[in-house]
């Protein structure tokens, strides 16, 4: 079986959907498919599934179940037919059965996201990272890149530093392993500029957008992240920086960081977040995992306005969002949802549990938010 193809057991498992649930122990795959059938409105919703995509989703969910830290499955479903993972969070659509059948409208089924992840090399050349690529920089650094991520192997040579820039468009996420072993997850609509090999007394990178860092310990050479007019200094830790808006949020998961915003300097302890905006800085205690959950494939909404949620979904799935009624923007929602390959599945879950209706225009890449009927 080649990667990304359905298991040979697919037909056997799919056939069982038409039979009563068996008594006795079931395999994870069998449990997953019976759960799909039980949660769906009817068999016709399952029959139209893309079997390749559905099998990939099942395999990924089964593998991912044991390592997720705080998602409680609501439907206990493991395929693309149903969005799963809603847990209590203190707002509108939590732990309630659907009031009506999903009505999210999708106009046509063409036009996908054509934006591609790009690497700008030291020479200024742009490389599209849509397949496995081997590169070599002027200083001898070897680069291995592909759809899953990019990694650097620095050469032991001197000379002027060589910089690369990784560009992640809307609707995509990507991982880079820097030459020192630091791992960086870049969220949608983000850029990271970094040297292909670290030299000197510090390891410095520049960020636009959002990224989660797991820095390699190196006490003699601190890790620095520059964001606008702010700088975060690290000695070996996990943290997240969100700089999409005028507020720059630095959230510390473990270790220790120093946030330097001109005259304001604060050291953070695990579970603290610094918010910087126009020369001001505030520090508060937060649930840090909520701010790094995106790299684990979770969408976490903590009593957020529908306007903010739709801005985020528009960025992460590459859609322009419009509201028919501005009053809907203030509807507040909280919960954790597993990120689906399709924005329609996420919107369907929200729609089931609120008085909101979504109309998706695929060719135009737009979402209209309407009052539900």
Coordinates of N, CA and C in Angstrom, one line a residue, residues 139-294:
X139 N 27.2 28.9 1.4 CA 28.1 28.6 2.5 C 28.2 27.1 2.7
X140 N 27.6 26.3 1.8 CA 27.7 24.8 2.0 C 26.6 24.2 2.7
X141 N 25.7 25.0 3.4 CA 24.6 24.4 4.1 C 23.7 23.6 3.2
X142 N 23.3 22.4 3.6 CA 22.4 21.5 2.9 C 21.0 21.7 3.4
X143 N 20.0 21.8 2.4 CA 18.6 22.0 2.8 C 17.8 20.9 2.1
X144 N 17.0 20.2 3.0 CA 16.1 19.2 2.5 C 14.7 19.7 2.8
X145 N 13.9 19.9 1.7 CA 12.6 20.5 1.8 C 11.5 19.7 1.1
X146 N 10.3 19.8 1.5 CA 9.2 19.1 0.9 C 7.9 19.6 1.5
X147 N 6.8 18.9 1.2 CA 5.5 19.3 1.6 C 5.3 19.3 3.2
X148 N 6.1 18.4 3.8 CA 5.9 18.3 5.3 C 6.7 19.3 6.1
X149 N 7.8 19.7 5.5 CA 8.7 20.6 6.3 C 10.0 20.8 5.6
X150 N 10.9 21.6 6.2 CA 12.2 21.9 5.7 C 13.2 21.8 6.8
X151 N 14.4 21.2 6.5 CA 15.4 21.0 7.6 C 16.8 21.5 7.0
X152 N 17.6 22.0 7.9 CA 18.9 22.5 7.5 C 20.0 21.8 8.2
X153 N 21.1 21.5 7.4 CA 22.3 20.9 7.9 C 23.5 21.8 7.6
X154 N 23.9 22.6 8.6 CA 24.9 23.6 8.4 C 26.3 23.0 8.1
X155 N 27.0 23.6 7.2 CA 28.4 23.2 6.9 C 29.3 23.9 7.9
X156 N 30.4 23.3 8.2 CA 31.4 23.9 9.1 C 32.4 24.8 8.3
X157 N 31.8 25.9 7.9 CA 32.6 26.9 7.1 C 32.3 28.3 7.7
X158 N 33.2 29.2 7.4 CA 33.1 30.6 7.9 C 32.4 31.4 6.8
X159 N 32.7 32.7 6.8 CA 32.2 33.6 5.7 C 31.0 34.3 6.2
X160 N 30.4 35.2 5.3 CA 29.3 36.0 5.6 C 28.0 35.1 5.8
X161 N 27.2 35.5 6.7 CA 25.9 34.7 7.0 C 25.0 34.7 5.7
X162 N 24.3 33.6 5.5 CA 23.4 33.5 4.4 C 22.0 33.3 5.0
X163 N 21.0 34.1 4.5 CA 19.7 34.1 5.1 C 18.7 33.5 4.1
X164 N 17.7 32.8 4.7 CA 16.6 32.3 3.9 C 15.3 32.9 4.5
X165 N 14.3 33.0 3.7 CA 13.0 33.4 4.2 C 11.9 32.4 3.8
X166 N 11.2 31.9 4.8 CA 10.1 30.9 4.5 C 8.8 31.7 4.5
X167 N 8.0 31.5 3.5 CA 6.8 32.2 3.3 C 5.6 31.2 3.3
X168 N 4.7 31.3 4.3 CA 3.6 30.4 4.4 C 2.3 31.2 4.1
X169 N 1.6 30.8 3.1 CA 0.4 31.6 2.7 C -0.8 31.3 3.6
X170 N -1.8 32.1 3.3 CA -3.1 31.8 4.0 C -3.5 30.4 3.6
X171 N -4.2 29.7 4.6 CA -4.7 28.3 4.3 C -3.6 27.2 4.5
X172 N -2.4 27.6 4.9 CA -1.4 26.6 5.1 C -0.7 26.7 6.4
X173 N 0.0 25.6 6.9 CA 0.9 25.7 8.0 C 2.1 24.9 7.6
X174 N 3.3 25.1 8.3 CA 4.5 24.5 7.8 C 5.5 24.5 9.0
X175 N 6.4 23.5 8.9 CA 7.4 23.3 10.0 C 8.8 23.4 9.4
X176 N 9.7 24.1 10.1 CA 11.1 24.2 9.7 C 12.0 23.8 10.9
X177 N 13.0 23.0 10.6 CA 14.0 22.7 11.6 C 15.2 23.4 11.3
X178 N 15.6 24.4 12.1 CA 16.8 25.2 11.9 C 18.1 24.4 12.1
X179 N 19.2 25.1 11.7 CA 20.5 24.4 11.8 C 20.9 24.0 13.2
X180 N 20.4 24.7 14.2 CA 20.8 24.4 15.6 C 19.9 23.3 16.2
X181 N 18.9 22.8 15.4 CA 17.9 21.8 15.9 C 16.6 22.4 16.4
X182 N 16.5 23.8 16.5 CA 15.3 24.4 16.9 C 14.2 24.1 15.9
X183 N 13.0 23.8 16.4 CA 11.9 23.5 15.5 C 10.9 24.6 15.6
X184 N 10.4 25.1 14.4 CA 9.5 26.2 14.4 C 8.3 25.8 13.5
X185 N 7.1 25.9 14.1 CA 5.8 25.7 13.4 C 5.3 27.1 13.0
X186 N 5.1 27.3 11.7 CA 4.6 28.5 11.2 C 3.1 28.4 10.8
X187 N 2.3 29.3 11.3 CA 0.9 29.3 11.1 C 0.6 30.0 9.7
X188 N -0.7 30.0 9.3 CA -1.0 30.5 8.0 C -0.7 32.0 8.0
X189 N -0.3 32.5 6.8 CA 0.0 33.9 6.5 C 1.1 34.4 7.4
X190 N 2.2 33.7 7.4 CA 3.4 34.0 8.2 C 4.7 33.9 7.4
X191 N 5.7 34.6 7.9 CA 7.0 34.6 7.3 C 8.1 34.5 8.4
X192 N 9.1 33.8 8.1 CA 10.2 33.6 9.0 C 11.5 33.9 8.2
X193 N 12.3 34.8 8.7 CA 13.7 35.1 8.1 C 14.7 34.6 9.1
X194 N 15.7 33.8 8.6 CA 16.6 33.2 9.5 C 17.9 32.9 8.8
X195 N 19.1 32.8 9.5 CA 20.3 32.4 8.9 C 20.3 30.9 8.7
X196 N 20.9 30.4 7.6 CA 20.9 29.0 7.3 C 21.9 28.3 8.3
X197 N 22.8 29.0 8.8 CA 23.8 28.5 9.9 C 24.0 29.7 10.9
X198 N 24.0 29.3 12.2 CA 24.1 30.3 13.2 C 25.6 30.5 13.6
X199 N 26.0 31.8 13.6 CA 27.3 32.2 14.0 C 27.2 33.3 14.9
X200 N 28.3 33.7 15.5 CA 28.3 34.8 16.5 C 27.8 34.4 17.8
X201 N 27.4 35.4 18.6 CA 27.0 35.2 20.0 C 25.5 34.9 20.2
X202 N 24.7 35.0 19.2 CA 23.3 34.8 19.3 C 22.7 34.1 18.1
X203 N 21.5 33.5 18.3 CA 20.8 32.9 17.2 C 19.5 33.8 17.0
X204 N 19.5 34.5 15.9 CA 18.5 35.5 15.7 C 17.7 35.2 14.5
X205 N 16.3 35.3 14.6 CA 15.4 35.1 13.5 C 14.4 36.3 13.6
X206 N 13.7 36.5 12.4 CA 12.7 37.5 12.4 C 11.3 36.9 11.9
X207 N 10.3 37.3 12.6 CA 8.9 36.7 12.4 C 7.9 37.7 12.0
X208 N 7.0 37.3 11.1 CA 5.8 38.0 10.8 C 4.7 37.0 10.9
X209 N 3.6 37.3 11.5 CA 2.5 36.4 11.7 C 2.5 35.6 13.0
X210 N 2.5 34.3 12.9 CA 2.4 33.5 14.1 C 3.3 32.3 14.0
X211 N 4.0 31.9 15.0 CA 4.9 30.7 15.1 C 5.0 30.2 16.5
X212 N 5.1 28.9 16.6 CA 5.4 28.2 17.8 C 6.8 27.7 17.7
X213 N 7.6 28.0 18.8 CA 9.1 27.6 18.8 C 9.4 26.6 19.8
X214 N 10.1 25.6 19.5 CA 10.8 24.7 20.5 C 12.3 24.8 20.2
X215 N 12.9 25.7 21.0 CA 14.3 26.0 20.8 C 15.3 25.0 21.4
X216 N 16.4 24.8 20.7 CA 17.4 23.9 21.2 C 18.2 24.6 22.3
X217 N 18.4 23.9 23.4 CA 19.2 24.5 24.5 C 20.6 24.9 24.0
X218 N 21.1 26.1 24.3 CA 22.4 26.5 24.0 C 22.7 27.7 24.9
X219 N 23.1 27.5 26.1 CA 23.3 28.6 27.1 C 24.2 29.7 26.6
X220 N 25.3 29.3 25.9 CA 26.2 30.3 25.5 C 25.8 31.1 24.3
X221 N 24.7 30.7 23.7 CA 24.2 31.4 22.5 C 22.7 31.5 22.5
X222 N 22.1 32.6 23.2 CA 20.7 32.7 23.3 C 20.0 32.8 22.0
X223 N 18.7 32.4 22.0 CA 17.9 32.4 20.8 C 17.1 33.7 20.8
X224 N 17.0 34.5 19.8 CA 16.3 35.7 19.7 C 15.3 35.7 18.6
X225 N 14.1 36.2 18.9 CA 13.1 36.4 17.9 C 12.7 37.8 17.8
X226 N 12.9 38.4 16.6 CA 12.5 39.8 16.4 C 11.1 39.9 15.8
X227 N 10.2 40.7 16.4 CA 8.8 40.9 15.9 C 8.5 42.4 15.9
X228 N 8.4 43.0 14.8 CA 8.3 44.4 14.7 C 9.4 45.1 15.6
X229 N 8.9 45.9 16.6 CA 9.9 46.6 17.4 C 10.1 45.9 18.7
X230 N 9.8 44.6 18.8 CA 9.9 43.8 20.0 C 10.9 42.7 19.8
X231 N 11.5 42.2 20.9 CA 12.5 41.1 20.8 C 12.2 40.2 21.9
X232 N 12.2 38.9 21.6 CA 12.1 37.8 22.7 C 13.4 37.1 22.8
X233 N 13.9 37.0 24.0 CA 15.2 36.3 24.2 C 15.0 35.0 24.9
X234 N 15.6 33.9 24.4 CA 15.3 32.6 25.0 C 16.6 31.8 25.2
X235 N 16.5 30.9 26.2 CA 17.6 30.1 26.5 C 17.3 28.6 26.3
X236 N 16.2 28.2 25.8 CA 15.9 26.8 25.6 C 14.5 26.5 26.2
X237 N 13.5 26.6 25.3 CA 12.1 26.6 25.8 C 11.1 26.4 24.7
X238 N 9.8 26.3 25.1 CA 8.7 26.3 24.1 C 7.8 27.5 24.3
X239 N 7.6 28.2 23.3 CA 6.7 29.4 23.4 C 6.1 29.7 22.0
X240 N 5.1 30.6 22.1 CA 4.3 30.9 20.9 C 4.3 32.4 20.8
X241 N 4.4 32.9 19.5 CA 4.3 34.4 19.3 C 3.2 34.6 18.2
X242 N 2.3 35.4 18.5 CA 1.2 35.8 17.6 C 1.3 37.3 17.3
X243 N 1.6 37.6 16.1 CA 1.7 39.0 15.7 C 0.9 39.4 14.5
X244 N -0.3 38.8 14.4 CA -1.2 39.1 13.3 C -1.8 40.5 13.4
X245 N -2.1 40.9 14.6 CA -2.7 42.2 14.7 C -1.8 43.2 15.4
X246 N -2.3 44.4 15.8 CA -1.4 45.3 16.5 C -1.0 44.8 17.9
X247 N -1.7 43.9 18.4 CA -1.3 43.2 19.7 C -0.4 42.1 19.4
X248 N 0.8 42.1 19.9 CA 1.8 41.0 19.8 C 1.7 40.2 21.1
X249 N 1.3 38.9 21.0 CA 1.2 38.0 22.1 C 2.3 37.0 22.2
X250 N 3.0 37.0 23.3 CA 4.1 36.0 23.5 C 3.7 35.2 24.7
X251 N 3.5 33.9 24.4 CA 3.0 32.9 25.4 C 4.0 31.9 25.7
X252 N 4.4 31.7 27.0 CA 5.4 30.8 27.4 C 4.8 29.5 27.9
X253 N 5.2 28.4 27.2 CA 4.8 27.0 27.7 C 5.7 26.5 28.7
X254 N 7.0 26.5 28.4 CA 8.0 26.0 29.3 C 9.3 26.8 29.2
X255 N 10.1 26.7 30.3 CA 11.4 27.4 30.2 C 11.3 28.8 30.7
X256 N 12.0 29.7 30.0 CA 12.0 31.1 30.4 C 12.4 32.0 29.2
X257 N 11.6 33.1 29.1 CA 11.9 34.1 28.0 C 11.9 35.5 28.6
X258 N 12.6 36.4 27.9 CA 12.6 37.8 28.2 C 12.0 38.5 27.1
X259 N 10.9 39.3 27.3 CA 10.3 40.1 26.3 C 10.7 41.5 26.4
X260 N 11.4 42.1 25.3 CA 12.0 43.4 25.3 C 11.2 44.2 24.3
X261 N 10.4 45.2 24.8 CA 9.7 46.1 23.9 C 10.2 47.5 24.2
X262 N 11.4 47.8 23.8 CA 12.0 49.2 24.1 C 12.2 49.4 25.5
X263 N 11.6 50.4 26.1 CA 11.8 50.6 27.6 C 11.2 49.6 28.5
X264 N 10.3 48.8 28.0 CA 9.6 47.8 28.8 C 10.2 46.4 28.6
X265 N 10.7 45.8 29.7 CA 11.3 44.5 29.7 C 10.6 43.6 30.7
X266 N 10.1 42.4 30.3 CA 9.5 41.5 31.3 C 10.1 40.1 31.1
X267 N 10.3 39.4 32.2 CA 10.6 38.0 32.1 C 9.4 37.2 32.4
X268 N 9.1 36.2 31.5 CA 7.9 35.4 31.7 C 8.3 34.0 32.3
X269 N 7.3 33.5 33.1 CA 7.4 32.2 33.6 C 6.4 31.3 32.9
X270 N 6.5 30.0 32.9 CA 5.6 29.1 32.2 C 4.1 29.5 32.6
X271 N 3.3 29.5 31.6 CA 1.9 29.9 31.8 C 1.6 31.3 31.8
X272 N 2.6 32.2 31.5 CA 2.3 33.6 31.4 C 2.3 34.1 29.9
X273 N 1.6 35.2 29.7 CA 1.6 35.8 28.4 C 1.8 37.3 28.5
X274 N 2.7 37.8 27.6 CA 2.9 39.2 27.5 C 2.2 39.7 26.2
X275 N 1.4 40.8 26.4 CA 0.7 41.4 25.3 C 1.3 42.8 25.1
X276 N 1.9 43.0 23.9 CA 2.5 44.3 23.6 C 1.7 45.1 22.6
X277 N 1.5 46.3 22.8 CA 0.8 47.2 21.9 C 1.2 48.6 22.0
X278 N 1.7 49.2 21.0 CA 2.0 50.6 20.9 C 2.7 51.1 22.2
X279 N 3.8 50.5 22.6 CA 4.6 50.9 23.7 C 4.1 50.5 25.1
X280 N 3.0 49.7 25.1 CA 2.5 49.2 26.4 C 2.7 47.7 26.4
X281 N 2.9 47.2 27.6 CA 3.0 45.7 27.8 C 2.2 45.3 29.1
X282 N 1.4 44.3 29.0 CA 0.8 43.7 30.1 C 1.1 42.2 30.2
X283 N 1.2 41.6 31.4 CA 1.5 40.2 31.6 C 0.4 39.6 32.4
X284 N -0.1 38.5 31.9 CA -1.1 37.8 32.7 C -0.9 36.3 32.6
X285 N -1.5 35.5 33.5 CA -1.5 34.1 33.5 C -2.6 33.5 32.6
X286 N -2.2 32.6 31.7 CA -3.1 32.0 30.8 C -2.9 30.5 30.7
X287 N -3.8 29.8 30.0 CA -3.6 28.4 29.7 C -2.8 28.3 28.4
X288 N -1.5 28.2 28.6 CA -0.6 28.3 27.5 C -0.9 27.3 26.3
X289 N -1.4 26.1 26.7 CA -1.6 25.1 25.7 C -2.7 25.6 24.7
X290 N -3.6 26.5 25.1 CA -4.6 27.0 24.2 C -4.0 27.8 23.1
X291 N -2.8 28.4 23.3 CA -2.2 29.2 22.3 C -1.2 28.5 21.4
X292 N -1.0 27.2 21.8 CA -0.1 26.4 20.9 C -0.9 25.2 20.3
X293 N -2.2 25.1 20.6 CA -3.0 24.0 20.1 C -3.1 23.9 18.6
X294 N -2.9 25.1 17.9 CA -3.1 25.1 16.5 C -2.1 24.2 15.8

